[in-house]
Amino acid sequence: MKKIVLFASGNGTNAENIIKHFKDSSLANVAAVFVNNPRAKVIQRAKNHKVEVFLFEKEQLNNGFVLDELNKIQPDLIVLAGFLWMFPISIIKKYPNQVINIHPALLPKYGGKGMYGMNVHEAVLENKERETGITIHFVNEHYDEGEFIFQQATNIEDCKTADEIAKKVHELEQKYFPQVIEKLITNH
Ligand code: GAR
């Protein structure tokens, strides 16, 4: 049985969707959710599914404490599912090609520092883009620049607000993220 560890910072709809997807799987399960924000809704979502939550502070992410906790679990895949801090190079080095992220846009557009959540959708709306989408990619030491694993576009010509764009992107995330993880785990 393969082990997936999730990192999340906020609402946790992606984290919960992944937990549900693998709940009865014979291939993999979610071993823990690592959370950097004590007020994040993802904590309750994980607990509802009896998945262990590990809460940490910025210092612990960068001083080896989080890495030590991960090493106890020995995950096959580390998934950043709405995780908004820079991910430390020490963990990427220890788990090469095993850390992936989802970004709510078609990278390399709308990536980089400050480009997360609604900021992305507002910028997409502002620029009157005809399409947006999701990118799932390996994580390296630069924000949103690791090798792409999967992209899916959606037409947004009918969207008048950033919320409408967010809804379409959310639908793509819910549909594709667990599938892409499953494929990666299978080929690993
Ligand atoms: C998701 O849309 C995810 O793609 C995005 O944050 C949202 C988290 O929602 N991630 C980023 O912007 C990373 N740069 P969730 O907490 O409900 O899963």
Short mmCIF file of N, CA and C and ligand atoms in Angstrom, two decimals:
data_model
loop_
_atom_site.label_atom_id
_atom_site.label_comp_id
_atom_site.label_asym_id
_atom_site.label_seq_id
_atom_site.Cartn_x
_atom_site.Cartn_y
_atom_site.Cartn_z
N MET A 1 0.85 -1.21 0.00
CA MET A 1 0.00 0.00 0.00
C MET A 1 0.88 1.25 0.00
N LYS A 2 0.67 2.12 -1.01
CA LYS A 2 1.45 3.36 -1.10
C LYS A 2 0.88 4.40 -0.13
N LYS A 3 1.78 5.29 0.31
CA LYS A 3 1.35 6.32 1.26
C LYS A 3 1.43 7.71 0.63
N ILE A 4 0.34 8.45 0.75
CA ILE A 4 0.29 9.83 0.26
C ILE A 4 0.23 10.74 1.48
N VAL A 5 1.03 11.81 1.45
CA VAL A 5 0.92 12.84 2.48
C VAL A 5 0.49 14.14 1.80
N LEU A 6 -0.48 14.82 2.39
CA LEU A 6 -0.96 16.07 1.82
C LEU A 6 -0.45 17.25 2.64
N PHE A 7 -0.18 18.37 1.96
CA PHE A 7 0.10 19.64 2.62
C PHE A 7 -1.00 20.61 2.19
N ALA A 8 -1.60 21.30 3.16
CA ALA A 8 -2.68 22.24 2.83
C ALA A 8 -2.64 23.43 3.78
N SER A 9 -3.21 24.55 3.32
CA SER A 9 -3.17 25.79 4.11
C SER A 9 -4.54 26.36 4.44
N GLY A 10 -5.59 25.93 3.74
CA GLY A 10 -6.85 26.66 3.89
C GLY A 10 -8.06 25.78 3.92
N ASN A 11 -8.94 26.02 2.96
CA ASN A 11 -10.25 25.38 2.94
C ASN A 11 -10.15 23.85 2.88
N GLY A 12 -9.33 23.36 1.96
CA GLY A 12 -9.09 21.91 1.94
C GLY A 12 -10.05 21.10 1.09
N THR A 13 -10.70 21.73 0.11
CA THR A 13 -11.60 20.94 -0.74
C THR A 13 -10.81 19.92 -1.56
N ASN A 14 -9.63 20.31 -2.03
CA ASN A 14 -8.80 19.35 -2.77
C ASN A 14 -8.33 18.22 -1.86
N ALA A 15 -7.87 18.59 -0.67
CA ALA A 15 -7.38 17.57 0.27
C ALA A 15 -8.50 16.56 0.56
N GLU A 16 -9.69 17.07 0.84
CA GLU A 16 -10.81 16.17 1.18
C GLU A 16 -11.17 15.26 0.01
N ASN A 17 -11.14 15.84 -1.18
CA ASN A 17 -11.47 15.06 -2.38
C ASN A 17 -10.47 13.92 -2.59
N ILE A 18 -9.20 14.21 -2.31
CA ILE A 18 -8.16 13.18 -2.47
C ILE A 18 -8.32 12.10 -1.38
N ILE A 19 -8.59 12.56 -0.16
CA ILE A 19 -8.80 11.60 0.94
C ILE A 19 -9.94 10.64 0.57
N LYS A 20 -11.05 11.22 0.08
CA LYS A 20 -12.23 10.39 -0.28
C LYS A 20 -11.89 9.43 -1.40
N HIS A 21 -11.16 9.93 -2.40
CA HIS A 21 -10.84 9.10 -3.56
C HIS A 21 -10.08 7.84 -3.17
N PHE A 22 -9.18 7.98 -2.19
CA PHE A 22 -8.33 6.84 -1.83
C PHE A 22 -8.84 6.08 -0.59
N LYS A 23 -10.00 6.49 -0.09
CA LYS A 23 -10.49 5.91 1.15
C LYS A 23 -10.57 4.37 1.11
N ASP A 24 -11.13 3.85 0.06
CA ASP A 24 -11.29 2.40 -0.03
C ASP A 24 -10.36 1.80 -1.08
N SER A 25 -9.30 2.51 -1.40
CA SER A 25 -8.39 2.04 -2.45
C SER A 25 -7.45 0.96 -1.91
N SER A 26 -7.11 0.02 -2.76
CA SER A 26 -6.13 -0.99 -2.36
C SER A 26 -4.74 -0.58 -2.84
N LEU A 27 -4.68 0.56 -3.51
CA LEU A 27 -3.43 1.06 -4.10
C LEU A 27 -2.69 1.99 -3.15
N ALA A 28 -3.43 2.93 -2.56
CA ALA A 28 -2.79 3.95 -1.73
C ALA A 28 -3.80 4.52 -0.74
N ASN A 29 -3.27 5.15 0.31
CA ASN A 29 -4.16 5.94 1.17
C ASN A 29 -3.45 7.19 1.66
N VAL A 30 -4.24 8.12 2.16
CA VAL A 30 -3.67 9.36 2.68
C VAL A 30 -3.27 9.11 4.13
N ALA A 31 -1.97 9.18 4.39
CA ALA A 31 -1.45 8.83 5.71
C ALA A 31 -1.57 10.00 6.68
N ALA A 32 -1.46 11.23 6.17
CA ALA A 32 -1.53 12.40 7.05
C ALA A 32 -1.72 13.66 6.22
N VAL A 33 -2.27 14.69 6.90
CA VAL A 33 -2.36 16.01 6.28
C VAL A 33 -1.53 16.97 7.13
N PHE A 34 -0.55 17.60 6.51
CA PHE A 34 0.31 18.58 7.18
C PHE A 34 -0.27 19.97 6.91
N VAL A 35 -0.50 20.73 7.99
CA VAL A 35 -1.20 22.01 7.88
C VAL A 35 -0.40 23.10 8.58
N ASN A 36 -0.29 24.26 7.93
CA ASN A 36 0.51 25.35 8.49
C ASN A 36 -0.33 26.44 9.14
N ASN A 37 -1.66 26.24 9.18
CA ASN A 37 -2.53 27.30 9.69
C ASN A 37 -3.55 26.68 10.65
N PRO A 38 -3.46 27.03 11.94
CA PRO A 38 -4.33 26.39 12.94
C PRO A 38 -5.81 26.67 12.72
N ARG A 39 -6.13 27.70 11.92
CA ARG A 39 -7.55 28.02 11.68
C ARG A 39 -8.07 27.43 10.36
N ALA A 40 -7.23 26.68 9.67
CA ALA A 40 -7.63 26.18 8.35
C ALA A 40 -8.77 25.16 8.44
N LYS A 41 -9.74 25.31 7.56
CA LYS A 41 -10.90 24.39 7.55
C LYS A 41 -10.49 22.96 7.23
N VAL A 42 -9.35 22.82 6.56
CA VAL A 42 -8.90 21.49 6.16
C VAL A 42 -8.69 20.58 7.37
N ILE A 43 -8.42 21.16 8.54
CA ILE A 43 -8.15 20.35 9.74
C ILE A 43 -9.39 19.51 10.08
N GLN A 44 -10.55 20.18 10.13
CA GLN A 44 -11.79 19.46 10.45
C GLN A 44 -12.13 18.45 9.35
N ARG A 45 -11.90 18.87 8.10
CA ARG A 45 -12.20 17.96 6.98
C ARG A 45 -11.41 16.66 7.12
N ALA A 46 -10.12 16.79 7.45
CA ALA A 46 -9.28 15.59 7.60
C ALA A 46 -9.75 14.75 8.78
N LYS A 47 -10.04 15.43 9.89
CA LYS A 47 -10.48 14.71 11.09
C LYS A 47 -11.78 13.96 10.85
N ASN A 48 -12.67 14.56 10.05
CA ASN A 48 -13.94 13.88 9.73
C ASN A 48 -13.70 12.53 9.07
N HIS A 49 -12.58 12.43 8.37
CA HIS A 49 -12.25 11.16 7.70
C HIS A 49 -11.21 10.35 8.48
N LYS A 50 -10.97 10.78 9.73
CA LYS A 50 -10.04 10.08 10.62
C LYS A 50 -8.62 10.01 10.06
N VAL A 51 -8.26 11.07 9.35
CA VAL A 51 -6.89 11.17 8.84
C VAL A 51 -6.10 12.05 9.80
N GLU A 52 -4.91 11.61 10.13
CA GLU A 52 -4.07 12.32 11.08
C GLU A 52 -3.69 13.71 10.55
N VAL A 53 -3.75 14.71 11.45
CA VAL A 53 -3.37 16.07 11.08
C VAL A 53 -2.10 16.45 11.83
N PHE A 54 -1.15 17.00 11.10
CA PHE A 54 0.09 17.45 11.73
C PHE A 54 0.21 18.95 11.50
N LEU A 55 0.08 19.71 12.59
CA LEU A 55 0.12 21.17 12.50
C LEU A 55 1.54 21.67 12.74
N PHE A 56 2.01 22.56 11.90
CA PHE A 56 3.39 23.04 12.09
C PHE A 56 3.51 24.54 11.83
N GLU A 57 4.62 25.10 12.32
CA GLU A 57 4.92 26.52 12.10
C GLU A 57 6.03 26.65 11.08
N LYS A 58 6.21 27.89 10.58
CA LYS A 58 7.17 28.12 9.50
C LYS A 58 8.57 27.63 9.87
N GLU A 59 8.97 27.93 11.09
CA GLU A 59 10.30 27.53 11.54
C GLU A 59 10.48 26.00 11.45
N GLN A 60 9.43 25.29 11.81
CA GLN A 60 9.52 23.81 11.80
C GLN A 60 9.57 23.24 10.39
N LEU A 61 9.05 24.02 9.42
CA LEU A 61 9.12 23.57 8.03
C LEU A 61 10.55 23.65 7.54
N ASN A 62 11.25 24.65 8.02
CA ASN A 62 12.59 24.93 7.48
C ASN A 62 13.74 24.40 8.33
N ASN A 63 13.46 23.99 9.57
CA ASN A 63 14.58 23.55 10.42
C ASN A 63 14.73 22.03 10.51
N GLY A 64 14.00 21.32 9.67
CA GLY A 64 14.16 19.87 9.65
C GLY A 64 13.13 19.11 10.46
N PHE A 65 12.34 19.82 11.26
CA PHE A 65 11.35 19.17 12.11
C PHE A 65 10.27 18.47 11.29
N VAL A 66 9.77 19.20 10.27
CA VAL A 66 8.73 18.61 9.41
C VAL A 66 9.31 17.44 8.61
N LEU A 67 10.55 17.62 8.15
CA LEU A 67 11.20 16.52 7.40
C LEU A 67 11.32 15.27 8.27
N ASP A 68 11.69 15.45 9.53
CA ASP A 68 11.78 14.30 10.45
C ASP A 68 10.44 13.59 10.57
N GLU A 69 9.37 14.38 10.68
CA GLU A 69 8.03 13.78 10.80
C GLU A 69 7.66 13.02 9.53
N LEU A 70 8.02 13.61 8.38
CA LEU A 70 7.74 12.94 7.10
C LEU A 70 8.52 11.62 7.01
N ASN A 71 9.76 11.67 7.44
CA ASN A 71 10.60 10.47 7.37
C ASN A 71 10.04 9.32 8.21
N LYS A 72 9.33 9.68 9.28
CA LYS A 72 8.71 8.63 10.10
C LYS A 72 7.62 7.94 9.30
N ILE A 73 6.94 8.71 8.43
CA ILE A 73 5.84 8.15 7.62
C ILE A 73 6.37 7.46 6.37
N GLN A 74 7.47 7.98 5.82
CA GLN A 74 8.04 7.45 4.56
C GLN A 74 7.01 7.49 3.41
N PRO A 75 6.53 8.68 3.05
CA PRO A 75 5.51 8.76 2.00
C PRO A 75 6.07 8.41 0.62
N ASP A 76 5.22 7.85 -0.23
CA ASP A 76 5.60 7.61 -1.62
C ASP A 76 5.36 8.87 -2.45
N LEU A 77 4.37 9.66 -2.05
CA LEU A 77 4.06 10.89 -2.76
C LEU A 77 3.64 11.98 -1.77
N ILE A 78 4.18 13.18 -1.98
CA ILE A 78 3.81 14.34 -1.17
C ILE A 78 3.05 15.29 -2.10
N VAL A 79 1.81 15.60 -1.70
CA VAL A 79 0.94 16.39 -2.58
C VAL A 79 0.62 17.73 -1.92
N LEU A 80 1.00 18.82 -2.59
CA LEU A 80 0.63 20.15 -2.11
C LEU A 80 -0.74 20.47 -2.68
N ALA A 81 -1.74 20.48 -1.81
CA ALA A 81 -3.13 20.65 -2.25
C ALA A 81 -3.65 21.95 -1.64
N GLY A 82 -3.32 23.07 -2.29
CA GLY A 82 -3.67 24.36 -1.71
C GLY A 82 -2.72 24.73 -0.59
N PHE A 83 -1.44 24.46 -0.80
CA PHE A 83 -0.42 24.83 0.19
C PHE A 83 0.28 26.10 -0.30
N LEU A 84 0.30 27.14 0.56
CA LEU A 84 0.65 28.47 0.05
C LEU A 84 2.03 28.98 0.47
N TRP A 85 2.81 28.18 1.14
CA TRP A 85 4.17 28.61 1.47
C TRP A 85 5.16 27.95 0.53
N MET A 86 6.33 28.58 0.43
CA MET A 86 7.44 27.98 -0.32
C MET A 86 7.80 26.64 0.32
N PHE A 87 8.00 25.64 -0.51
CA PHE A 87 8.30 24.30 0.02
C PHE A 87 9.82 24.15 0.10
N PRO A 88 10.35 23.68 1.23
CA PRO A 88 11.81 23.71 1.41
C PRO A 88 12.57 22.72 0.52
N ILE A 89 13.70 23.16 0.05
CA ILE A 89 14.54 22.37 -0.84
C ILE A 89 15.02 21.09 -0.16
N SER A 90 15.20 21.15 1.17
CA SER A 90 15.68 19.96 1.90
C SER A 90 14.69 18.79 1.75
N ILE A 91 13.40 19.09 1.74
CA ILE A 91 12.40 18.01 1.59
C ILE A 91 12.36 17.54 0.14
N ILE A 92 12.47 18.49 -0.80
CA ILE A 92 12.45 18.12 -2.23
C ILE A 92 13.63 17.19 -2.54
N LYS A 93 14.78 17.51 -1.95
CA LYS A 93 15.98 16.68 -2.19
C LYS A 93 15.82 15.28 -1.63
N LYS A 94 15.19 15.21 -0.46
CA LYS A 94 15.00 13.89 0.18
C LYS A 94 13.96 13.06 -0.58
N TYR A 95 13.00 13.75 -1.21
CA TYR A 95 11.93 13.06 -1.95
C TYR A 95 11.90 13.52 -3.41
N PRO A 96 12.95 13.20 -4.19
CA PRO A 96 13.02 13.71 -5.56
C PRO A 96 11.91 13.14 -6.43
N ASN A 97 11.29 13.99 -7.24
CA ASN A 97 10.16 13.59 -8.10
C ASN A 97 9.01 12.97 -7.32
N GLN A 98 8.93 13.30 -6.06
CA GLN A 98 7.83 12.76 -5.25
C GLN A 98 7.01 13.89 -4.61
N VAL A 99 7.30 15.14 -4.98
CA VAL A 99 6.52 16.26 -4.45
C VAL A 99 5.81 16.93 -5.62
N ILE A 100 4.49 17.00 -5.56
CA ILE A 100 3.73 17.63 -6.65
C ILE A 100 2.81 18.71 -6.10
N ASN A 101 2.43 19.63 -6.99
CA ASN A 101 1.58 20.76 -6.60
C ASN A 101 0.48 20.94 -7.63
N ILE A 102 -0.64 21.49 -7.19
CA ILE A 102 -1.67 21.90 -8.16
C ILE A 102 -1.73 23.43 -8.17
N HIS A 103 -1.78 23.97 -9.37
CA HIS A 103 -1.87 25.43 -9.52
C HIS A 103 -3.14 25.75 -10.31
N PRO A 104 -3.91 26.76 -9.86
CA PRO A 104 -5.22 27.01 -10.49
C PRO A 104 -5.15 27.91 -11.72
N ALA A 105 -4.22 27.61 -12.63
CA ALA A 105 -4.10 28.37 -13.89
C ALA A 105 -3.25 27.54 -14.84
N LEU A 106 -3.17 28.03 -16.08
CA LEU A 106 -2.36 27.33 -17.07
C LEU A 106 -0.94 27.91 -17.02
N LEU A 107 -0.10 27.31 -16.17
CA LEU A 107 1.29 27.77 -16.08
C LEU A 107 1.95 27.61 -17.45
N PRO A 108 2.93 28.42 -17.85
CA PRO A 108 3.65 29.38 -17.00
C PRO A 108 2.92 30.70 -16.78
N LYS A 109 1.71 30.84 -17.33
CA LYS A 109 0.95 32.06 -17.06
C LYS A 109 0.41 32.04 -15.64
N TYR A 110 0.35 33.20 -15.03
CA TYR A 110 -0.26 33.38 -13.71
C TYR A 110 0.35 32.51 -12.61
N GLY A 111 1.69 32.38 -12.66
CA GLY A 111 2.38 31.67 -11.59
C GLY A 111 3.28 32.63 -10.83
N GLY A 112 4.01 32.09 -9.88
CA GLY A 112 4.99 32.88 -9.13
C GLY A 112 4.44 33.37 -7.81
N LYS A 113 5.29 34.09 -7.09
CA LYS A 113 4.95 34.56 -5.75
C LYS A 113 3.69 35.44 -5.77
N GLY A 114 2.82 35.24 -4.82
CA GLY A 114 1.61 36.05 -4.72
C GLY A 114 0.47 35.54 -5.59
N MET A 115 0.79 34.65 -6.52
CA MET A 115 -0.24 34.11 -7.42
C MET A 115 -0.81 32.83 -6.81
N TYR A 116 -1.82 33.00 -6.00
CA TYR A 116 -2.49 31.85 -5.43
C TYR A 116 -3.98 32.19 -5.26
N GLY A 117 -4.77 31.14 -5.20
CA GLY A 117 -6.21 31.28 -4.95
C GLY A 117 -6.86 32.34 -5.81
N MET A 118 -7.65 33.21 -5.18
CA MET A 118 -8.44 34.21 -5.93
C MET A 118 -7.56 35.23 -6.65
N ASN A 119 -6.35 35.47 -6.16
CA ASN A 119 -5.46 36.42 -6.87
C ASN A 119 -5.28 35.99 -8.32
N VAL A 120 -5.16 34.68 -8.51
CA VAL A 120 -4.96 34.15 -9.86
C VAL A 120 -6.19 34.43 -10.72
N HIS A 121 -7.37 34.12 -10.20
CA HIS A 121 -8.59 34.26 -10.99
C HIS A 121 -8.90 35.73 -11.29
N GLU A 122 -8.56 36.61 -10.33
CA GLU A 122 -8.78 38.04 -10.57
C GLU A 122 -7.86 38.55 -11.68
N ALA A 123 -6.62 38.07 -11.70
CA ALA A 123 -5.68 38.49 -12.76
C ALA A 123 -6.13 37.95 -14.12
N VAL A 124 -6.64 36.74 -14.13
CA VAL A 124 -7.13 36.12 -15.37
C VAL A 124 -8.32 36.93 -15.92
N LEU A 125 -9.22 37.33 -15.01
CA LEU A 125 -10.40 38.12 -15.41
C LEU A 125 -9.96 39.48 -15.96
N GLU A 126 -9.07 40.11 -15.22
CA GLU A 126 -8.54 41.44 -15.59
C GLU A 126 -7.97 41.43 -17.01
N ASN A 127 -7.28 40.36 -17.35
CA ASN A 127 -6.63 40.27 -18.67
C ASN A 127 -7.56 39.74 -19.76
N LYS A 128 -8.82 39.55 -19.39
CA LYS A 128 -9.83 39.09 -20.37
C LYS A 128 -9.39 37.83 -21.13
N GLU A 129 -8.82 36.89 -20.38
CA GLU A 129 -8.40 35.63 -21.00
C GLU A 129 -9.63 34.87 -21.50
N ARG A 130 -9.47 34.14 -22.57
CA ARG A 130 -10.59 33.33 -23.09
C ARG A 130 -10.61 31.96 -22.43
N GLU A 131 -9.45 31.53 -21.94
CA GLU A 131 -9.43 30.25 -21.22
C GLU A 131 -8.46 30.31 -20.04
N THR A 132 -8.74 29.43 -19.08
CA THR A 132 -7.82 29.22 -17.97
C THR A 132 -7.85 27.72 -17.68
N GLY A 133 -7.33 27.30 -16.52
CA GLY A 133 -7.34 25.86 -16.27
C GLY A 133 -6.53 25.50 -15.05
N ILE A 134 -6.04 24.27 -15.05
CA ILE A 134 -5.22 23.79 -13.93
C ILE A 134 -3.90 23.21 -14.46
N THR A 135 -2.89 23.32 -13.61
CA THR A 135 -1.60 22.69 -13.91
C THR A 135 -1.18 21.87 -12.69
N ILE A 136 -0.83 20.62 -12.94
CA ILE A 136 -0.27 19.78 -11.87
C ILE A 136 1.19 19.54 -12.25
N HIS A 137 2.09 19.85 -11.34
CA HIS A 137 3.52 19.82 -11.72
C HIS A 137 4.38 19.35 -10.55
N PHE A 138 5.58 18.87 -10.89
CA PHE A 138 6.55 18.55 -9.84
C PHE A 138 7.02 19.86 -9.21
N VAL A 139 7.40 19.77 -7.94
CA VAL A 139 7.84 20.97 -7.22
C VAL A 139 9.35 21.04 -7.22
N ASN A 140 9.87 22.20 -7.63
CA ASN A 140 11.31 22.42 -7.48
C ASN A 140 11.52 23.68 -6.64
N GLU A 141 12.75 24.21 -6.63
CA GLU A 141 13.04 25.29 -5.68
C GLU A 141 12.46 26.65 -6.10
N HIS A 142 11.85 26.73 -7.29
CA HIS A 142 11.22 27.99 -7.70
C HIS A 142 9.71 27.82 -7.72
N TYR A 143 8.99 28.83 -7.25
CA TYR A 143 7.53 28.79 -7.26
C TYR A 143 7.01 28.42 -8.65
N ASP A 144 6.21 27.39 -8.74
CA ASP A 144 5.43 27.08 -9.95
C ASP A 144 6.27 26.83 -11.19
N GLU A 145 7.49 26.32 -11.04
CA GLU A 145 8.34 26.13 -12.22
C GLU A 145 8.78 24.69 -12.47
N GLY A 146 8.35 23.76 -11.64
CA GLY A 146 8.75 22.36 -11.85
C GLY A 146 8.10 21.77 -13.10
N GLU A 147 8.62 20.62 -13.50
CA GLU A 147 8.14 19.95 -14.72
C GLU A 147 6.62 19.68 -14.66
N PHE A 148 5.94 19.96 -15.78
CA PHE A 148 4.49 19.74 -15.81
C PHE A 148 4.18 18.24 -15.88
N ILE A 149 3.13 17.86 -15.19
CA ILE A 149 2.63 16.48 -15.24
C ILE A 149 1.33 16.45 -16.03
N PHE A 150 0.51 17.50 -15.83
CA PHE A 150 -0.84 17.50 -16.43
C PHE A 150 -1.37 18.92 -16.50
N GLN A 151 -2.05 19.23 -17.61
CA GLN A 151 -2.78 20.49 -17.71
C GLN A 151 -4.16 20.23 -18.31
N GLN A 152 -5.13 20.99 -17.88
CA GLN A 152 -6.46 20.93 -18.50
C GLN A 152 -7.00 22.35 -18.58
N ALA A 153 -7.45 22.72 -19.77
CA ALA A 153 -7.97 24.08 -19.97
C ALA A 153 -9.50 24.06 -19.93
N THR A 154 -10.07 25.25 -19.68
CA THR A 154 -11.52 25.41 -19.76
C THR A 154 -11.83 26.79 -20.31
N ASN A 155 -12.87 26.88 -21.12
CA ASN A 155 -13.25 28.16 -21.72
C ASN A 155 -13.96 29.01 -20.67
N ILE A 156 -13.59 30.29 -20.59
CA ILE A 156 -14.21 31.17 -19.58
C ILE A 156 -14.80 32.43 -20.22
N GLU A 157 -15.09 32.35 -21.51
CA GLU A 157 -15.65 33.53 -22.18
C GLU A 157 -17.00 33.95 -21.59
N ASP A 158 -17.70 33.00 -20.96
CA ASP A 158 -19.01 33.33 -20.36
C ASP A 158 -18.88 33.80 -18.91
N CYS A 159 -17.67 33.86 -18.35
CA CYS A 159 -17.49 34.24 -16.94
C CYS A 159 -17.36 35.76 -16.80
N LYS A 160 -18.18 36.30 -15.89
CA LYS A 160 -18.15 37.76 -15.70
C LYS A 160 -17.45 38.16 -14.40
N THR A 161 -17.24 37.20 -13.51
CA THR A 161 -16.58 37.51 -12.24
C THR A 161 -15.47 36.48 -11.95
N ALA A 162 -14.58 36.88 -11.04
CA ALA A 162 -13.51 35.96 -10.65
C ALA A 162 -14.08 34.73 -9.95
N ASP A 163 -15.20 34.90 -9.25
CA ASP A 163 -15.84 33.76 -8.58
C ASP A 163 -16.33 32.72 -9.58
N GLU A 164 -16.84 33.21 -10.71
CA GLU A 164 -17.31 32.26 -11.74
C GLU A 164 -16.13 31.49 -12.33
N ILE A 165 -15.02 32.18 -12.49
CA ILE A 165 -13.80 31.50 -13.00
C ILE A 165 -13.34 30.47 -11.97
N ALA A 166 -13.33 30.89 -10.70
CA ALA A 166 -12.87 29.99 -9.62
C ALA A 166 -13.71 28.71 -9.61
N LYS A 167 -15.02 28.86 -9.86
CA LYS A 167 -15.92 27.70 -9.83
C LYS A 167 -15.54 26.71 -10.93
N LYS A 168 -15.25 27.24 -12.12
CA LYS A 168 -14.88 26.35 -13.23
C LYS A 168 -13.56 25.64 -12.95
N VAL A 169 -12.60 26.38 -12.40
CA VAL A 169 -11.30 25.78 -12.09
C VAL A 169 -11.45 24.73 -10.99
N HIS A 170 -12.30 25.05 -10.02
CA HIS A 170 -12.56 24.12 -8.93
C HIS A 170 -13.11 22.79 -9.47
N GLU A 171 -14.01 22.89 -10.43
CA GLU A 171 -14.58 21.67 -11.03
C GLU A 171 -13.49 20.82 -11.69
N LEU A 172 -12.56 21.48 -12.38
CA LEU A 172 -11.44 20.75 -13.00
C LEU A 172 -10.59 20.07 -11.94
N GLU A 173 -10.32 20.82 -10.86
CA GLU A 173 -9.49 20.26 -9.78
C GLU A 173 -10.13 19.01 -9.18
N GLN A 174 -11.44 19.12 -8.93
CA GLN A 174 -12.15 17.99 -8.32
C GLN A 174 -12.15 16.77 -9.24
N LYS A 175 -12.28 17.03 -10.52
CA LYS A 175 -12.36 15.91 -11.47
C LYS A 175 -11.00 15.25 -11.70
N TYR A 176 -9.96 16.08 -11.90
CA TYR A 176 -8.70 15.52 -12.40
C TYR A 176 -7.62 15.23 -11.36
N PHE A 177 -7.59 15.99 -10.26
CA PHE A 177 -6.44 15.86 -9.36
C PHE A 177 -6.29 14.43 -8.81
N PRO A 178 -7.36 13.83 -8.27
CA PRO A 178 -7.20 12.45 -7.75
C PRO A 178 -6.77 11.46 -8.83
N GLN A 179 -7.32 11.64 -10.04
CA GLN A 179 -6.96 10.73 -11.16
C GLN A 179 -5.46 10.80 -11.48
N VAL A 180 -4.96 12.03 -11.52
CA VAL A 180 -3.54 12.23 -11.86
C VAL A 180 -2.65 11.64 -10.77
N ILE A 181 -3.05 11.81 -9.52
CA ILE A 181 -2.29 11.23 -8.40
C ILE A 181 -2.29 9.70 -8.51
N GLU A 182 -3.45 9.16 -8.82
CA GLU A 182 -3.56 7.69 -8.92
C GLU A 182 -2.62 7.15 -10.01
N LYS A 183 -2.58 7.85 -11.14
CA LYS A 183 -1.71 7.44 -12.25
C LYS A 183 -0.24 7.49 -11.84
N LEU A 184 0.13 8.58 -11.18
CA LEU A 184 1.52 8.74 -10.75
C LEU A 184 1.93 7.64 -9.78
N ILE A 185 1.06 7.37 -8.84
CA ILE A 185 1.33 6.34 -7.83
C ILE A 185 1.45 4.97 -8.49
N THR A 186 0.62 4.74 -9.50
CA THR A 186 0.63 3.45 -10.18
C THR A 186 1.96 3.25 -10.92
N ASN A 187 2.46 4.33 -11.51
CA ASN A 187 3.70 4.22 -12.31
C ASN A 187 4.96 4.36 -11.48
N HIS A 188 4.79 4.71 -10.21
CA HIS A 188 5.95 5.02 -9.38
C HIS A 188 6.83 3.78 -9.10
C1 GAR B 1 -6.92 25.54 -5.10
O1 GAR B 1 -7.63 26.18 -6.13
C2 GAR B 1 -5.48 25.35 -5.51
O2 GAR B 1 -5.31 25.13 -6.88
C3 GAR B 1 -4.88 26.67 -5.12
O3 GAR B 1 -5.49 27.00 -3.90
C4 GAR B 1 -6.82 26.47 -3.88
C5 GAR B 1 -7.01 25.72 -2.58
O4 GAR B 1 -8.34 25.31 -2.42
N1 GAR B 1 -3.45 26.60 -4.99
C6 GAR B 1 -2.64 27.62 -5.25
O5 GAR B 1 -3.07 28.72 -5.56
C7 GAR B 1 -1.15 27.31 -5.13
N2 GAR B 1 -0.38 28.37 -5.66
P1 GAR B 1 -8.67 24.18 -1.36
O6 GAR B 1 -8.02 24.55 -0.04
O7 GAR B 1 -10.16 24.20 -1.23
O8 GAR B 1 -8.18 22.88 -1.87
#
